[in-house]
mmCIF file of C-alpha atoms in Angstrom:
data_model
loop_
_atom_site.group_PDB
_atom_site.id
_atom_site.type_symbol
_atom_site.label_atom_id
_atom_site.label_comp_id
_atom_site.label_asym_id
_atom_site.label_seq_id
_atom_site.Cartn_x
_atom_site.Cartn_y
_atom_site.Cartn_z
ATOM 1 C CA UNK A 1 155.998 82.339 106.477
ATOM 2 C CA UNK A 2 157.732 78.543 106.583
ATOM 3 C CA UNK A 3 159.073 79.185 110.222
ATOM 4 C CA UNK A 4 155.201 80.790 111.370
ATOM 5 C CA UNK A 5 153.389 77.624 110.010
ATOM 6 C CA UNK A 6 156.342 75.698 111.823
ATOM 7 C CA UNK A 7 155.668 77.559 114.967
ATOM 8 C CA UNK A 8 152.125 76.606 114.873
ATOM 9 C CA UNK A 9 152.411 73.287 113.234
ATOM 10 C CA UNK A 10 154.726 72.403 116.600
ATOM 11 C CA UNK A 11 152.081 74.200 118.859
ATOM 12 C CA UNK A 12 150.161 71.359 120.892
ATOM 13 C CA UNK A 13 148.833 70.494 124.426
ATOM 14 C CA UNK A 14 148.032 67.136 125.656
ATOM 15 C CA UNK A 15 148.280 65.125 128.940
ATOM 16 C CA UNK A 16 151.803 64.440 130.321
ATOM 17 C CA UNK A 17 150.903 60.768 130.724
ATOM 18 C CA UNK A 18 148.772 58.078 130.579
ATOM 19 C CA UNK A 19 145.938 59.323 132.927
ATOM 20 C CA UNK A 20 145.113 56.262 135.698
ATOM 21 C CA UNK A 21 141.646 54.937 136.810
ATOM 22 C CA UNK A 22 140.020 57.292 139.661
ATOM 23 C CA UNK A 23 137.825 56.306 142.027
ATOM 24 C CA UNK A 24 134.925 58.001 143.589
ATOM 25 C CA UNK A 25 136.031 60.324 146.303
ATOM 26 C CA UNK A 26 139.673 60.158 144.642
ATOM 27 C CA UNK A 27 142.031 63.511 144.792
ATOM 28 C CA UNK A 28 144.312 63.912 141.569
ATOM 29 C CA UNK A 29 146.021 66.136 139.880
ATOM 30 C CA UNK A 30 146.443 65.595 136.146
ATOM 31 C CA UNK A 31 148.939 67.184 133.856
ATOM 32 C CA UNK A 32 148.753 68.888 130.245
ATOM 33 C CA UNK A 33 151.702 70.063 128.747
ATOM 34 C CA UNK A 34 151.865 73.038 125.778
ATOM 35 C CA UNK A 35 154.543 72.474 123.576
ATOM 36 C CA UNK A 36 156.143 75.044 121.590
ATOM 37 C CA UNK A 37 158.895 75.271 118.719
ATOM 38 C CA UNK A 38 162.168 75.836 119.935
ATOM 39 C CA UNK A 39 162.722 79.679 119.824
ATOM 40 C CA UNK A 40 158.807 80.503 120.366
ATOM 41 C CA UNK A 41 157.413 81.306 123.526
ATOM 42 C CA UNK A 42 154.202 82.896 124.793
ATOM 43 C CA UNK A 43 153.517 85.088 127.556
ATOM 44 C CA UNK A 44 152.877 84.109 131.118
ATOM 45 C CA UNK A 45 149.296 84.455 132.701
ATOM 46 C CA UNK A 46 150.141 87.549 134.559
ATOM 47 C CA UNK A 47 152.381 89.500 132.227
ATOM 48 C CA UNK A 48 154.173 92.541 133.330
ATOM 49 C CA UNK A 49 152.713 94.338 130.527
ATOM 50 C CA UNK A 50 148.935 94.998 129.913
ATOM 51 C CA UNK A 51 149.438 95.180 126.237
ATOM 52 C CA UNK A 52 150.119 91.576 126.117
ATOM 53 C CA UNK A 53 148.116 88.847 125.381
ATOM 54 C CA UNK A 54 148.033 86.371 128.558
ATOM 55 C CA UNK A 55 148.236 82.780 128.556
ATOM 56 C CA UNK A 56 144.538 81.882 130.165
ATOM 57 C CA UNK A 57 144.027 77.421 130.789
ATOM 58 C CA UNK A 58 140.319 76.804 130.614
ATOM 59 C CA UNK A 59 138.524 73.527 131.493
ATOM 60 C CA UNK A 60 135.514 71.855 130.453
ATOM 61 C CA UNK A 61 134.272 68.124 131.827
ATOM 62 C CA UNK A 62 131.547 66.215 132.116
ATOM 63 C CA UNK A 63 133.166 64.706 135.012
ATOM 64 C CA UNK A 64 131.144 64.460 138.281
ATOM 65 C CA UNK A 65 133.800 66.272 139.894
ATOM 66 C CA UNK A 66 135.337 69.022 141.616
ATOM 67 C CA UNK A 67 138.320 70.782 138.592
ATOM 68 C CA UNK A 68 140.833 73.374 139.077
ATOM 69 C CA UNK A 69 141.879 76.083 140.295
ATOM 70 C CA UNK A 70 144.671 75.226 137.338
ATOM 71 C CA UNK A 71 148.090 75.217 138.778
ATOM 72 C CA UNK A 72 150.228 77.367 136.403
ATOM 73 C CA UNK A 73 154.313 77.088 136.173
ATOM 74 C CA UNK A 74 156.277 79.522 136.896
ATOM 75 C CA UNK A 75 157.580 81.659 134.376
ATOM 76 C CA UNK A 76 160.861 82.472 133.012
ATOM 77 C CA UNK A 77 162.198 86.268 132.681
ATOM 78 C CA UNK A 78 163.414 86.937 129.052
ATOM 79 C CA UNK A 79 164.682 90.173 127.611
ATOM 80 C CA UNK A 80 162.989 90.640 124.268
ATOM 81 C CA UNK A 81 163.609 93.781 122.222
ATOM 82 C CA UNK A 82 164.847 95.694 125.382
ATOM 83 C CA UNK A 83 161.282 94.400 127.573
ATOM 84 C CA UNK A 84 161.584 92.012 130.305
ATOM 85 C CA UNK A 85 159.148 89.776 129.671
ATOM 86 C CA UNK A 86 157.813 86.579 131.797
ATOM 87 C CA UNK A 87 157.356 84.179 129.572
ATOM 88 C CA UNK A 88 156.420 80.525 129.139
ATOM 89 C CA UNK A 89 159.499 78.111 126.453
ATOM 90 C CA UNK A 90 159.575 75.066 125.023
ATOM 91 C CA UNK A 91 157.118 72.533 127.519
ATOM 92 C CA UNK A 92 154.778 73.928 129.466
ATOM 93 C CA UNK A 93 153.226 71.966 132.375
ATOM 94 C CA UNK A 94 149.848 72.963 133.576
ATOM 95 C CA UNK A 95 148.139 71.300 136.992
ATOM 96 C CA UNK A 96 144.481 70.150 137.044
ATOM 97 C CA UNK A 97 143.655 69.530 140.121
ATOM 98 C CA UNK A 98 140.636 66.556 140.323
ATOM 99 C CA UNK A 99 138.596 66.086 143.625
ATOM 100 C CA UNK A 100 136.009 63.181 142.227
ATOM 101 C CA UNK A 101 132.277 62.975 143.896
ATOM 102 C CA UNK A 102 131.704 60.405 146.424
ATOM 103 C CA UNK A 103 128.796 59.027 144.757
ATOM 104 C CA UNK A 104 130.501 59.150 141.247
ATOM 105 C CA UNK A 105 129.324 57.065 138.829
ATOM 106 C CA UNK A 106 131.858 54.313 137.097
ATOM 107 C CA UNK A 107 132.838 55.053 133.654
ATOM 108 C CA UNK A 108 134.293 57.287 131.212
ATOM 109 C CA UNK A 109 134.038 60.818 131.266
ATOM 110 C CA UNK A 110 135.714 63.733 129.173
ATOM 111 C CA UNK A 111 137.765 66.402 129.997
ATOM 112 C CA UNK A 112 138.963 69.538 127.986
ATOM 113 C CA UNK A 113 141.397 71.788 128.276
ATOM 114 C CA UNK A 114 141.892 74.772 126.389
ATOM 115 C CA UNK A 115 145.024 76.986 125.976
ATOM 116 C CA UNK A 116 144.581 80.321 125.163
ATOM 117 C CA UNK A 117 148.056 82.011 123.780
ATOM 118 C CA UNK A 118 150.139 84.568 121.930
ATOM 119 C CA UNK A 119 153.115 82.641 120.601
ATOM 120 C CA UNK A 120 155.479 84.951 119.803
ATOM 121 C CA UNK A 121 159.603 84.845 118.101
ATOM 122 C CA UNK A 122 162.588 87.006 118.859
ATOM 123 C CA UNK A 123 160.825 89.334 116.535
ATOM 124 C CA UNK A 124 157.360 89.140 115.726
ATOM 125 C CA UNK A 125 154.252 87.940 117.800
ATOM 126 C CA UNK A 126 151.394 85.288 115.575
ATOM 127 C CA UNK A 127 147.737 86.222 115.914
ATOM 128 C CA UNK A 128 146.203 84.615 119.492
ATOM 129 C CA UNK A 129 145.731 81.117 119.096
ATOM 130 C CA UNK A 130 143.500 78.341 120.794
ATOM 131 C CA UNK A 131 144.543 74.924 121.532
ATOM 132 C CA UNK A 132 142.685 72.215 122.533
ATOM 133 C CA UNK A 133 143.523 68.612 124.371
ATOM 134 C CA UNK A 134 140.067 66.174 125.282
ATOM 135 C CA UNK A 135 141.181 63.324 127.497
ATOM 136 C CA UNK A 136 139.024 60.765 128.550
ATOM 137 C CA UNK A 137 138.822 60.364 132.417
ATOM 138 C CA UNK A 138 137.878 56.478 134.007
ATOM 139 C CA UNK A 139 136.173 56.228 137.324
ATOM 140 C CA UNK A 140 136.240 52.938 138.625
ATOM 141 C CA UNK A 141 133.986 51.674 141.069
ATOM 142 C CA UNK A 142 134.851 48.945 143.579
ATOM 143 C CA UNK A 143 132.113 46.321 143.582
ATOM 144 C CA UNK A 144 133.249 44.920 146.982
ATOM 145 C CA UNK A 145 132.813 47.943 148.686
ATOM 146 C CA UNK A 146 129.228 48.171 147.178
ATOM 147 C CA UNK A 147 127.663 44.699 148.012
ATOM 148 C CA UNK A 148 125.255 44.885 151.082
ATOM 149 C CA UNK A 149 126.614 43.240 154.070
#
């Protein structure tokens, strides 16, 4: 039980990096990484095996904005109790691709992404799990290219 409430306990997504000002009409892609405990992994979104749970990266955003599709890495092949599995180790980057509205207001707006997972050790798999990462996206707006002329 120690190492499962480790495993989750180290089981978090957030943004790679500090996410920069956009501006209206901007394209962007932002990154959230999953982090898992070293020796967990979960199972890639299009596993070989139907039985398995997938890994699914869902978005909600009260940007005015174009999101997605989410850009997914590519997973590794691991032989787990004599299946090849594709799975997903350690960091896991995911891609959110941002296309921002030309008539975008400035300000702050919130994005969410949501992990849904399987983690699973060399030899047992934890219930599906949910994580969650809300970032806060500014849109600038350039007053000089506003004033009337």
């Amino acid at each position: 039980v120690p190492l499962m409430r480790e495993a989750l306990a180290a089981m978090a997504i957030a943004p790679a990096a500090e996410i920069p000002p956009l501006a209206p009409g901007d394209h962007a892609s932002i990154r959230f990484v999953l982090s898992l405990a070293p020796g967990w992994h979960v199972h890639a979104r299009r596993p070989r095996q139907e039985h398995l749970i997938a890994t699914i990266v869902s978005l909600a955003s009260d940007l005015p904005a174009a999101l997605g599709p989410v850009g997914y890495p590519v997973p590794a092949e691991r032989e787990v109790a004599g299946d090849a599995l594709l799975v997903y180790e350690e960091e896991v980057a995911f891609d959110v691709p941002v296309v921002v509205e030309e008539d975008a207001a400035a300000g702050g707006y919130r994005l969410e992404v949501r992990v849904r997972c399987q983690p699973c050790g060399a030899d047992r798999c934890l219930a599906p799990r949910e994580v969650v990462a809300t970032a806060t996206v500014t849109i600038t707006v350039d007053a000089a290219n506003d004033a009337p002329a």
